[in-house]
Amino acid sequence: MKHLFVLFLVFAAFACNQQEKSAVEKIMADTDNGGITLPEGFSALVVADEIGRGRHIAVNENGDIYVSLRNHDQNKGIACLRDTTGDGRADIVEYTGEHTGTGIKLHKGYLYFGSDTAVVRYPMQPGELLPANNWEMIARGFPTERQHEAKPMEFDGQGNMYVTVGAPANACMEQMRTKGSPGMDPCPILEYAGGIWKFKDDVLNQDQLTDGERYATGIRHAVANSWNKKVNELYVVQHGRDQLSQFFPEMFDDKQNAELPAEEFFLVTEGADFGWPYCYYDPFQEKKVLAPEYGGDGEMVERCENKMDPIMAFPGHIAPNDLLFYTGNMFPEKYRNGAFIAFHGSWNRAPEPQSGYFVVFVPFDGAYPSSDWEIFADGFAGMETINSTRDAEYRPCGLAQGPDGSLYVVDSNKGKIWRIMYS
Amino acid sequence: MKINGILFLLLVFLLSACGGRKQNSQQQTQAPVSAEKSAEMANHPGKKVYASFCLACHMADGSGVPGMHPPLIQTEWVTGDKERLINITLKGMSGKIEVNGETYNSIMPPHSHLSDKQIADVLTYVRKSFGNNASEVMIEEVQKVRNK
């Protein structure tokens, strides 16, 4: 009897190691779901807390977690987390690397990292949590930017890498963010930023402007990017322009400023132009209109007629910071191949209350959304009404899918990580 | 109460007069917060300037945006040297700075298009709101820095 029991234990442990499904059954969600609210049937546990200013997140096939940090006092901007006890909580947290930034992805045995001026990669070492330190330069020569400087990267599985180069501007005004300053026409920024650049994913030392190729343009900034493997296309979600009522109070009031323009979800095909800085999307008129810096009056369309429209529009200024197409088996059918988007929450809705500190879900049918977006995970901010951005306790910033189909969310304020599961 | 009020006025006057002469003086002596003053700030002309030109980034309560726009609450830039504060407002600011223990590496646009009075008003408002209690900024001080 005793022997049988031991045998059973050994078998159970073995089965657990082999099959992620049974491993998940050992993992208990927090009774309060880590303070967030989720649809019925979903639960969450806090994997780690206070690891630093988290940006994006990647989860390896063995469950190891890598988070990019916005800053670290020794520039070790890669937080590496491992759970050695099988309860889903990280008991090892180590910091490594020589870069800080946003982009982070596991690809071809490397950990690719997007610092604000370059994309590098650290070789992964079999069995080891930490990647090796002998990093290689993949893409460099990006402009040094002090706004919209994040460089997230994505891969198409066909040997290419796509990097967002955000525009260091609001609307390409002659004088940065200054009332009365006209928009530069043509906007010179578009030659080196405000779009997506395409590189080879394993060629060293590529320069943005000589080796990279401008894949799409007219994108102000898109921290959220993802390759949809089902339809083989790149998708990004844009941070729309700010401050319409501050620069054009005779045209827009603060209420309108809070809602205009929409944050736009783009299907990015090669050569596409989405219109920044000349145009923005008005979700009420359901069209792109000419920006006031370029003579627009809030209704005029002119050159915006032939700019690409979004496939979906979200409320203004809520800052989409990550996009993930769900390919796991854990969540119900409805979620398969649909998009999760982490919104970081607003600042430019002031003096109206801030909003958008949540993760949304967009169901997809093929290349396009099949119905409207819905809030998936909420409550990160910790209170109902947020007047100042700093009042939000947590801000969702990065998303990743675990090997068992769990969804991971990382926060940028304190570096909290949630693992969302379905049963 | 009456005597306190007069004393207070005298103090404000002395402080501002001294600030006007010694434009390079570091950290101003700070007077205690008074209820009368906060009430005064609600109607202060600098509040309007703040709402139009600063609030979007630094928020109504001066708390800023984490990692992006630093707070204006008890920072040495706000309550310290006035010339430096006037310069930040006129010329903007960029590069790595640490404010209240948090790092920012961002960019603030110049506001030289504001009048000397608007700048004096808004900086006085900022220096006496959000729990700050530093001396006023005078129009002449802004003039002097702008003409340097």
Coordinates of C-alpha atoms in Angstrom, one line a residue:
Chain A
M1 CA 0.0 0.0 0.0
K2 CA 2.7 2.4 1.1
H3 CA 4.8 1.5 -2.0
L4 CA 1.8 2.0 -4.2
F5 CA 1.3 5.4 -2.8
V6 CA 5.0 6.4 -3.4
L7 CA 4.7 5.0 -6.9
F8 CA 1.6 7.1 -7.5
L9 CA 3.4 10.2 -6.2
V10 CA 6.3 9.6 -8.5
F11 CA 3.9 9.1 -11.4
A12 CA 1.9 12.2 -10.6
A13 CA 5.1 14.3 -10.4
F14 CA 6.2 12.9 -13.6
A15 CA 2.9 13.5 -15.3
C16 CA 2.9 17.0 -14.0
N17 CA 6.3 17.7 -15.6
Q18 CA 5.2 16.2 -18.9
Q19 CA 1.8 17.8 -19.2
E20 CA 1.3 21.4 -18.7
K21 CA -2.4 20.9 -18.3
S22 CA -2.1 19.0 -15.0
A23 CA 0.6 21.5 -13.9
V24 CA -2.0 24.2 -14.1
E25 CA -4.3 22.4 -11.9
K26 CA -1.7 22.7 -9.1
I27 CA -1.6 26.5 -9.6
M28 CA -4.1 28.3 -7.5
A29 CA -5.5 31.6 -8.4
D30 CA -5.5 34.4 -5.8
T31 CA -8.9 34.6 -4.1
D32 CA -9.1 38.3 -5.1
N33 CA -7.6 37.6 -8.5
G34 CA -4.7 39.9 -7.6
G35 CA -7.1 42.8 -7.4
I36 CA -8.3 42.8 -11.0
T37 CA -11.7 41.9 -12.4
L38 CA -12.2 39.3 -15.1
P39 CA -15.0 37.7 -17.1
E40 CA -16.7 34.7 -15.6
G41 CA -14.6 31.5 -15.5
F42 CA -11.3 33.4 -15.5
S43 CA -9.1 33.9 -12.5
A44 CA -5.7 35.3 -11.9
L45 CA -2.7 35.1 -9.6
V46 CA 0.1 37.5 -8.9
V47 CA 3.3 36.0 -10.3
A48 CA 5.6 38.7 -9.0
D49 CA 5.4 42.2 -7.6
E50 CA 7.7 45.3 -7.5
I51 CA 10.2 44.0 -10.0
G52 CA 10.7 47.5 -11.4
R53 CA 9.2 49.6 -14.2
G54 CA 8.0 46.8 -16.4
R55 CA 7.3 47.4 -20.1
H56 CA 6.9 44.3 -22.3
I57 CA 7.0 40.6 -21.3
A58 CA 8.0 37.3 -22.9
V59 CA 7.4 33.8 -21.5
N60 CA 9.6 30.9 -22.6
E61 CA 8.4 27.4 -23.3
N62 CA 9.6 26.2 -19.9
G63 CA 7.6 29.0 -18.2
D64 CA 10.6 31.4 -17.5
I65 CA 9.6 35.0 -17.7
Y66 CA 11.5 37.9 -19.1
V67 CA 10.4 41.5 -18.6
S68 CA 12.0 44.6 -20.2
L69 CA 12.4 47.5 -17.8
R70 CA 12.3 51.2 -18.6
N71 CA 15.1 52.0 -16.2
H72 CA 17.5 50.2 -13.9
D73 CA 20.2 51.8 -11.9
Q74 CA 22.9 49.5 -13.3
N75 CA 21.3 49.3 -16.8
K76 CA 20.3 45.7 -16.2
G77 CA 17.0 46.2 -17.9
I78 CA 16.1 42.5 -18.3
A79 CA 14.2 41.0 -15.3
C80 CA 14.4 37.2 -15.4
L81 CA 11.8 35.3 -13.4
R82 CA 11.5 31.6 -12.6
D83 CA 9.1 29.5 -10.5
T84 CA 10.9 26.5 -9.0
T85 CA 8.2 25.3 -6.8
G86 CA 5.4 24.9 -9.3
D87 CA 2.9 27.2 -7.6
G88 CA 3.0 29.7 -10.4
R89 CA 4.7 32.4 -8.4
A90 CA 8.2 33.4 -9.3
D91 CA 10.7 32.6 -6.5
I92 CA 13.8 33.7 -8.5
V93 CA 14.0 37.2 -9.8
E94 CA 17.3 38.2 -11.4
Y95 CA 18.4 41.2 -13.4
T96 CA 20.8 41.1 -16.3
G97 CA 21.8 42.8 -19.6
E98 CA 23.3 46.1 -20.5
H99 CA 20.2 47.9 -21.9
T100 CA 16.9 49.3 -20.7
G101 CA 13.9 49.8 -23.0
T102 CA 10.7 48.2 -24.1
G103 CA 10.9 45.6 -26.9
I104 CA 11.5 42.0 -25.6
K105 CA 10.9 38.8 -27.5
L106 CA 12.3 35.2 -27.6
H107 CA 13.2 34.3 -31.1
K108 CA 15.5 31.7 -32.7
G109 CA 17.2 30.9 -29.4
Y110 CA 17.9 34.5 -28.6
L111 CA 16.3 37.1 -26.4
Y112 CA 15.8 40.2 -28.6
F113 CA 15.7 43.5 -26.8
G114 CA 14.7 46.9 -28.0
S115 CA 16.6 49.6 -26.3
D116 CA 15.4 53.1 -27.2
T117 CA 18.1 53.5 -29.9
A118 CA 18.9 49.9 -31.0
V119 CA 17.7 46.3 -31.3
V120 CA 20.1 43.8 -29.8
R121 CA 19.9 40.1 -28.9
Y122 CA 21.3 38.1 -26.0
P123 CA 21.9 34.3 -26.6
M124 CA 19.7 32.0 -24.5
Q125 CA 21.6 29.2 -22.8
P126 CA 19.9 25.8 -22.6
G127 CA 18.5 25.1 -19.1
E128 CA 19.7 28.5 -17.8
L129 CA 17.4 31.3 -16.7
L130 CA 19.8 34.1 -17.6
P131 CA 20.7 34.7 -21.2
A132 CA 24.5 35.0 -21.8
N133 CA 25.9 38.5 -21.7
N134 CA 27.7 38.5 -25.1
W135 CA 24.9 40.4 -26.9
E136 CA 24.9 41.2 -30.6
M137 CA 23.8 44.4 -32.4
I138 CA 21.0 43.7 -34.9
A139 CA 19.6 47.1 -35.8
R140 CA 21.0 50.5 -34.9
G141 CA 21.1 54.1 -36.1
F142 CA 17.7 55.0 -34.7
P143 CA 17.2 58.6 -33.8
T144 CA 17.7 59.5 -30.1
E145 CA 14.2 60.5 -29.0
R146 CA 12.9 61.9 -25.8
Q147 CA 9.3 61.2 -26.6
H148 CA 7.8 58.1 -28.2
E149 CA 11.2 56.5 -27.9
A150 CA 10.2 52.9 -27.3
K151 CA 11.4 50.4 -29.9
P152 CA 9.2 47.3 -29.8
M153 CA 10.1 44.7 -32.4
E154 CA 8.1 41.8 -34.0
F155 CA 8.9 38.9 -36.3
D156 CA 7.0 37.4 -39.2
G157 CA 8.5 33.9 -39.1
Q158 CA 9.9 34.5 -42.6
G159 CA 13.2 36.0 -41.6
N160 CA 12.0 39.6 -41.0
M161 CA 11.8 41.9 -38.0
Y162 CA 9.6 44.9 -37.8
V163 CA 10.5 47.8 -35.5
T164 CA 8.3 50.7 -34.6
V165 CA 10.1 54.1 -34.8
G166 CA 7.8 56.5 -33.1
A167 CA 7.7 60.1 -34.2
P168 CA 9.3 62.4 -31.6
A169 CA 6.5 64.9 -31.9
N170 CA 2.8 65.5 -31.3
A171 CA 1.7 66.7 -34.7
C172 CA 5.0 67.7 -36.4
M173 CA 4.7 71.4 -35.5
E174 CA 7.5 73.7 -36.4
Q175 CA 7.9 74.4 -32.7
M176 CA 7.4 71.4 -30.6
R177 CA 4.0 71.4 -28.8
T178 CA 3.6 75.1 -29.0
K179 CA 0.3 76.9 -29.5
G180 CA 0.0 78.6 -32.8
S181 CA 3.0 76.8 -34.4
P182 CA 2.0 75.4 -37.8
G183 CA 2.6 71.8 -39.0
M184 CA 5.6 71.3 -41.2
D185 CA 4.6 70.3 -44.7
P186 CA 5.9 67.9 -45.8
C187 CA 6.7 66.6 -42.3
P188 CA 10.5 65.8 -42.4
I189 CA 10.2 63.4 -39.4
L190 CA 8.5 60.8 -41.7
E191 CA 11.8 60.1 -43.4
Y192 CA 13.3 58.6 -40.3
A193 CA 10.4 58.0 -37.9
G194 CA 6.6 57.9 -37.6
G195 CA 6.4 54.4 -39.1
I196 CA 7.5 50.8 -39.1
W197 CA 10.9 49.7 -40.4
K198 CA 11.7 46.3 -41.7
F199 CA 15.0 44.4 -41.1
K200 CA 16.4 40.9 -41.5
D201 CA 15.9 39.1 -38.2
D202 CA 19.4 37.6 -38.0
V203 CA 21.8 40.0 -39.8
L204 CA 24.1 41.9 -37.5
N205 CA 24.7 45.6 -37.5
Q206 CA 21.9 46.8 -39.8
D207 CA 21.5 50.5 -40.0
Q208 CA 18.0 51.9 -39.9
L209 CA 18.2 54.1 -42.9
T210 CA 20.7 52.3 -45.1
D211 CA 19.8 48.6 -44.4
G212 CA 16.3 48.9 -43.0
E213 CA 13.3 49.5 -45.2
R214 CA 10.3 51.7 -44.4
Y215 CA 7.5 49.2 -44.3
A216 CA 4.7 51.6 -43.5
T217 CA 4.4 55.3 -42.6
G218 CA 2.1 57.9 -41.1
I219 CA 2.0 56.1 -37.7
R220 CA 2.7 58.5 -34.8
H221 CA 3.7 55.8 -32.4
A222 CA 2.8 52.2 -32.0
V223 CA 4.1 50.4 -28.9
A224 CA 1.6 47.6 -29.5
N225 CA 2.6 45.4 -32.4
S226 CA 2.0 41.8 -33.3
W227 CA 2.3 39.5 -36.3
N228 CA -1.0 37.6 -36.8
K229 CA 0.2 34.1 -37.8
K230 CA -3.3 33.1 -38.9
V231 CA -3.5 35.6 -41.7
N232 CA 0.3 36.5 -42.0
E233 CA -0.1 40.2 -41.5
L234 CA 1.3 42.8 -39.1
Y235 CA -1.0 44.7 -36.8
V236 CA -0.3 47.7 -34.6
V237 CA -2.3 50.0 -32.3
Q238 CA -1.4 53.7 -32.5
H239 CA -1.1 56.3 -29.8
G240 CA -3.0 59.2 -31.4
R241 CA -2.1 62.8 -31.2
D242 CA -2.7 65.0 -28.1
Q243 CA -3.7 68.5 -27.0
L244 CA -6.3 69.5 -29.6
S245 CA -8.1 71.8 -27.1
Q246 CA -4.8 73.3 -25.7
F247 CA -3.6 74.3 -29.2
F248 CA -7.0 75.0 -30.8
P249 CA -9.3 76.1 -28.0
E250 CA -11.5 78.0 -30.5
M251 CA -12.2 74.6 -32.3
F252 CA -12.2 72.1 -29.5
D253 CA -13.3 72.2 -25.9
D254 CA -11.7 70.0 -23.2
K255 CA -14.5 67.4 -23.5
Q256 CA -13.8 67.0 -27.2
N257 CA -10.1 66.9 -26.5
A258 CA -10.7 63.9 -24.2
E259 CA -12.4 61.9 -26.9
L260 CA -10.4 63.1 -30.0
P261 CA -8.8 61.5 -31.8
A262 CA -9.4 57.8 -31.5
E263 CA -6.6 55.4 -30.7
E264 CA -6.4 53.4 -33.9
F265 CA -6.0 49.7 -34.6
F266 CA -4.1 49.2 -37.9
L267 CA -3.7 46.3 -40.2
V268 CA -0.3 47.2 -41.6
T269 CA 0.3 46.2 -45.2
E270 CA 3.5 47.0 -47.0
G271 CA 3.6 50.6 -48.1
A272 CA 0.5 51.7 -46.2
D273 CA 0.2 55.3 -45.1
F274 CA -2.0 55.9 -42.1
G275 CA -1.9 59.7 -42.2
W276 CA 0.0 61.1 -39.2
P277 CA 0.7 64.0 -38.8
Y278 CA -1.7 65.4 -41.5
C279 CA -4.8 63.4 -40.4
Y280 CA -6.4 61.9 -37.4
Y281 CA -9.4 59.7 -37.0
D282 CA -12.6 61.1 -35.6
P283 CA -14.6 58.2 -34.2
F284 CA -17.9 60.2 -34.2
Q285 CA -17.7 61.1 -37.9
E286 CA -16.1 57.7 -38.6
K287 CA -13.5 59.2 -40.9
K288 CA -10.0 60.6 -41.1
V289 CA -10.0 64.4 -41.0
L290 CA -7.4 67.0 -41.6
A291 CA -5.4 68.1 -38.5
P292 CA -5.8 71.8 -37.5
E293 CA -2.0 72.3 -37.8
Y294 CA -2.5 71.6 -41.5
G295 CA -5.5 73.9 -42.0
G296 CA -8.2 71.4 -40.8
D297 CA -11.4 72.6 -39.1
G298 CA -12.4 69.3 -37.5
E299 CA -14.5 68.3 -40.5
M300 CA -12.4 69.0 -43.6
V301 CA -11.0 65.8 -45.2
E302 CA -8.8 66.9 -48.2
R303 CA -5.7 64.7 -48.4
C304 CA -6.9 62.4 -45.7
E305 CA -9.3 60.8 -48.2
N306 CA -6.6 58.3 -49.4
K307 CA -5.0 57.6 -46.0
M308 CA -5.7 54.1 -44.6
D309 CA -8.5 53.9 -42.0
P310 CA -8.2 51.9 -38.8
I311 CA -9.9 48.5 -38.5
M312 CA -11.1 49.6 -35.1
A313 CA -11.2 52.8 -33.1
F314 CA -10.8 53.1 -29.3
P315 CA -11.4 56.0 -27.0
G316 CA -8.9 58.9 -27.1
H317 CA -5.5 59.0 -25.3
I318 CA -5.9 55.6 -23.5
A319 CA -2.4 54.5 -24.8
P320 CA -2.4 51.0 -26.3
N321 CA 0.9 49.6 -25.2
D322 CA 0.8 45.9 -26.2
L323 CA -1.1 43.6 -28.6
L324 CA -1.3 39.9 -28.6
F325 CA -3.2 37.5 -30.8
Y326 CA -4.3 34.6 -28.7
T327 CA -3.4 31.2 -30.1
G328 CA -3.7 29.1 -26.9
N329 CA -6.1 26.3 -26.1
M330 CA -6.9 27.3 -22.5
F331 CA -9.3 30.1 -23.1
P332 CA -12.8 29.4 -24.6
E333 CA -13.2 29.2 -28.4
K334 CA -14.3 32.8 -28.7
Y335 CA -10.9 34.0 -27.7
R336 CA -9.0 32.0 -30.3
N337 CA -7.1 34.2 -32.8
G338 CA -8.7 37.2 -31.3
A339 CA -6.7 40.2 -30.1
F340 CA -5.9 41.3 -26.5
I341 CA -4.7 44.9 -26.1
A342 CA -3.1 46.3 -23.0
F343 CA -4.0 50.0 -22.5
H344 CA -1.7 51.9 -20.3
G345 CA -4.3 54.6 -19.5
S346 CA -4.4 58.2 -20.3
W347 CA -2.9 61.5 -19.3
N348 CA -4.2 63.8 -22.0
R349 CA -7.9 63.5 -21.0
A350 CA -7.2 66.1 -18.2
P351 CA -9.0 68.1 -17.0
E352 CA -11.6 65.4 -17.7
P353 CA -11.1 62.3 -15.6
Q354 CA -8.5 59.9 -16.9
S355 CA -9.3 56.4 -18.2
G356 CA -8.2 53.2 -20.0
Y357 CA -6.2 51.4 -17.4
F358 CA -7.4 48.0 -18.7
V359 CA -6.9 45.1 -21.0
V360 CA -9.4 44.7 -23.8
F361 CA -10.4 41.8 -26.1
V362 CA -11.3 42.1 -29.8
P363 CA -12.8 39.0 -31.3
F364 CA -11.5 38.3 -34.8
D365 CA -12.8 36.5 -37.9
G366 CA -9.9 36.2 -40.3
A367 CA -8.1 39.5 -40.8
Y368 CA -10.8 41.7 -39.3
P369 CA -12.6 42.1 -36.0
S370 CA -15.9 40.1 -35.9
S371 CA -17.5 42.4 -33.4
D372 CA -16.9 45.3 -31.1
W373 CA -14.2 45.4 -28.4
E374 CA -14.9 44.6 -24.8
I375 CA -13.1 45.2 -21.5
F376 CA -11.4 41.9 -20.5
A377 CA -9.4 42.8 -17.4
D378 CA -10.0 45.9 -15.4
G379 CA -9.5 47.3 -11.9
F380 CA -5.7 47.9 -12.3
A381 CA -6.0 51.5 -11.3
G382 CA -7.5 50.5 -8.0
M383 CA -10.2 53.2 -7.9
E384 CA -13.2 54.4 -9.9
T385 CA -12.3 58.0 -10.8
I386 CA -8.8 58.8 -11.8
N387 CA -8.2 62.5 -12.1
S388 CA -4.4 62.4 -12.3
T389 CA -2.5 59.6 -14.0
R390 CA -0.4 59.1 -10.9
D391 CA -3.6 58.1 -8.9
A392 CA -3.7 54.8 -10.9
E393 CA -2.1 52.2 -8.8
Y394 CA -1.1 49.8 -11.6
R395 CA -1.0 50.4 -15.4
P396 CA -1.1 47.4 -17.8
C397 CA 1.8 47.8 -20.3
G398 CA 2.8 44.3 -21.6
L399 CA 1.2 41.0 -22.6
A400 CA 2.4 37.5 -23.2
Q401 CA 1.0 34.1 -23.7
G402 CA 2.3 31.2 -21.5
P403 CA 3.0 27.7 -22.8
D404 CA -0.2 26.5 -21.3
G405 CA -2.3 29.3 -22.8
S406 CA -2.3 31.6 -19.7
L407 CA -2.3 35.3 -20.4
Y408 CA 0.4 37.3 -18.6
V409 CA 0.0 41.1 -17.9
V410 CA 2.8 43.3 -16.6
D411 CA 2.4 46.7 -15.0
S412 CA 4.7 49.7 -15.5
N413 CA 4.2 51.5 -12.2
K414 CA 5.6 48.9 -9.8
G415 CA 6.3 45.9 -11.9
K416 CA 3.4 43.6 -10.9
I417 CA 2.8 40.5 -13.0
W418 CA -0.6 38.8 -13.2
R419 CA -1.2 35.4 -14.8
I420 CA -4.7 35.0 -16.0
M421 CA -6.2 31.5 -16.4
Y422 CA -9.4 29.9 -17.4
S423 CA -11.0 26.8 -15.9
Chain B
M1 CA -5.4 87.3 13.8
K2 CA -5.2 90.8 12.5
I3 CA -1.7 91.2 13.7
N4 CA -0.8 87.8 12.3
G5 CA -2.2 88.9 8.9
I6 CA -0.2 92.1 8.9
L7 CA 2.9 90.2 10.0
F8 CA 2.3 87.7 7.2
L9 CA 1.9 90.4 4.6
L10 CA 5.1 92.0 5.8
L11 CA 6.9 88.8 5.5
V12 CA 5.6 88.2 2.0
F13 CA 6.7 91.7 1.1
L14 CA 10.1 91.4 2.6
L15 CA 10.7 88.0 0.9
S16 CA 9.6 89.2 -2.5
A17 CA 11.5 92.4 -2.2
C18 CA 14.6 90.4 -1.3
G19 CA 14.0 87.9 -4.1
G20 CA 13.8 90.8 -6.5
R21 CA 17.1 92.2 -5.6
K22 CA 19.1 89.1 -5.1
Q23 CA 18.1 87.2 -8.2
N24 CA 20.7 84.4 -7.7
S25 CA 19.6 83.6 -4.2
Q26 CA 19.2 79.9 -3.6
Q27 CA 16.4 78.2 -1.7
Q28 CA 14.0 80.9 -0.4
T29 CA 12.9 80.8 3.3
Q30 CA 9.5 79.2 3.4
A31 CA 6.6 80.8 5.2
P32 CA 4.1 78.5 6.9
V33 CA 1.1 77.5 4.8
S34 CA -2.0 79.5 5.7
A35 CA -5.6 78.9 4.9
E36 CA -6.0 82.4 3.6
K37 CA -3.3 81.8 1.0
S38 CA -4.8 78.6 -0.5
A39 CA -8.1 80.4 -0.8
E40 CA -6.3 83.2 -2.5
M41 CA -4.6 80.8 -5.0
A42 CA -8.0 79.5 -6.2
N43 CA -8.6 83.0 -7.7
H44 CA -5.1 83.7 -8.5
P45 CA -4.6 84.8 -12.2
G46 CA -1.8 82.2 -12.5
K47 CA -4.4 79.4 -12.1
K48 CA -5.8 80.2 -15.5
V49 CA -2.4 80.3 -17.2
Y50 CA -1.6 76.9 -15.5
A51 CA -4.9 75.4 -16.8
S52 CA -4.2 76.5 -20.4
F53 CA -0.5 75.8 -20.6
C54 CA 0.7 73.4 -17.9
L55 CA -2.2 71.3 -16.6
A56 CA -2.3 68.9 -19.6
C57 CA 1.1 67.5 -18.8
H58 CA 1.6 68.3 -15.0
M59 CA -2.0 67.6 -14.0
A60 CA -4.5 69.7 -12.0
D61 CA -2.9 68.7 -8.7
G62 CA 0.7 69.1 -10.0
S63 CA 1.4 65.3 -9.7
G64 CA 2.6 64.9 -13.2
V65 CA 2.6 61.6 -15.1
P66 CA 4.9 58.7 -13.9
G67 CA 7.9 58.2 -16.2
M68 CA 6.8 61.0 -18.5
H69 CA 6.1 64.4 -16.9
P70 CA 7.6 65.1 -13.5
P71 CA 5.5 66.4 -10.6
L72 CA 5.6 70.1 -9.5
I73 CA 5.1 69.1 -5.8
Q74 CA 8.0 70.0 -3.5
T75 CA 10.6 69.8 -6.2
E76 CA 13.8 71.8 -6.0
W77 CA 13.2 73.2 -9.5
V78 CA 9.8 74.6 -8.4
T79 CA 10.6 75.9 -4.9
G80 CA 14.3 76.6 -5.4
D81 CA 16.2 79.2 -7.5
K82 CA 13.7 81.4 -9.3
E83 CA 16.0 82.2 -12.2
R84 CA 16.4 78.5 -13.0
L85 CA 12.6 78.1 -12.8
I86 CA 11.9 81.0 -15.1
N87 CA 14.5 79.6 -17.6
I88 CA 12.8 76.2 -17.6
T89 CA 9.5 77.9 -18.4
L90 CA 10.9 80.1 -21.1
K91 CA 13.2 77.7 -22.8
G92 CA 11.8 74.3 -21.9
M93 CA 13.8 71.4 -20.6
S94 CA 15.2 68.1 -21.8
G95 CA 17.5 65.3 -20.8
K96 CA 17.8 63.0 -17.8
I97 CA 16.7 64.5 -14.5
E98 CA 15.8 63.1 -11.2
V99 CA 12.7 64.5 -9.5
N100 CA 11.7 63.3 -6.1
G101 CA 13.6 60.1 -6.5
E102 CA 12.2 59.2 -10.0
T103 CA 14.1 59.5 -13.3
Y104 CA 12.7 61.4 -16.2
N105 CA 14.3 61.6 -19.7
S106 CA 11.8 63.5 -21.5
I107 CA 11.2 66.9 -23.2
M108 CA 9.2 70.0 -22.1
P109 CA 8.4 72.6 -24.8
P110 CA 9.5 76.2 -24.3
H111 CA 6.9 78.7 -23.2
S112 CA 8.6 81.9 -24.4
H113 CA 5.4 82.9 -26.2
L114 CA 3.8 83.7 -22.8
S115 CA 4.0 87.2 -21.5
D116 CA 6.2 88.2 -18.6
K117 CA 3.0 88.7 -16.5
Q118 CA 1.7 85.3 -17.5
I119 CA 4.9 83.6 -16.5
A120 CA 5.2 85.5 -13.2
D121 CA 1.6 84.6 -12.5
V122 CA 1.8 80.9 -13.4
L123 CA 5.1 80.5 -11.5
T124 CA 3.7 82.2 -8.4
Y125 CA 0.7 80.0 -8.6
V126 CA 2.9 76.9 -8.9
R127 CA 5.2 78.0 -6.1
K128 CA 2.2 78.5 -3.8
S129 CA 0.0 75.5 -4.8
F130 CA 0.1 71.7 -4.5
G131 CA 1.4 72.0 -1.0
N132 CA 4.3 74.3 -2.1
N133 CA 4.9 77.5 -0.2
A134 CA 7.7 79.4 -1.9
S135 CA 7.9 83.1 -2.6
E136 CA 6.2 84.9 -5.5
V137 CA 7.8 85.5 -8.9
M138 CA 7.7 89.1 -10.0
I139 CA 7.2 90.4 -13.6
E140 CA 10.6 92.2 -13.4
E141 CA 12.3 89.0 -12.5
V142 CA 10.9 87.3 -15.6
Q143 CA 11.9 90.3 -17.7
K144 CA 15.5 90.2 -16.4
V145 CA 15.9 86.5 -17.2
R146 CA 14.3 86.8 -20.6
N147 CA 16.6 89.7 -21.6
K148 CA 19.8 88.0 -20.4

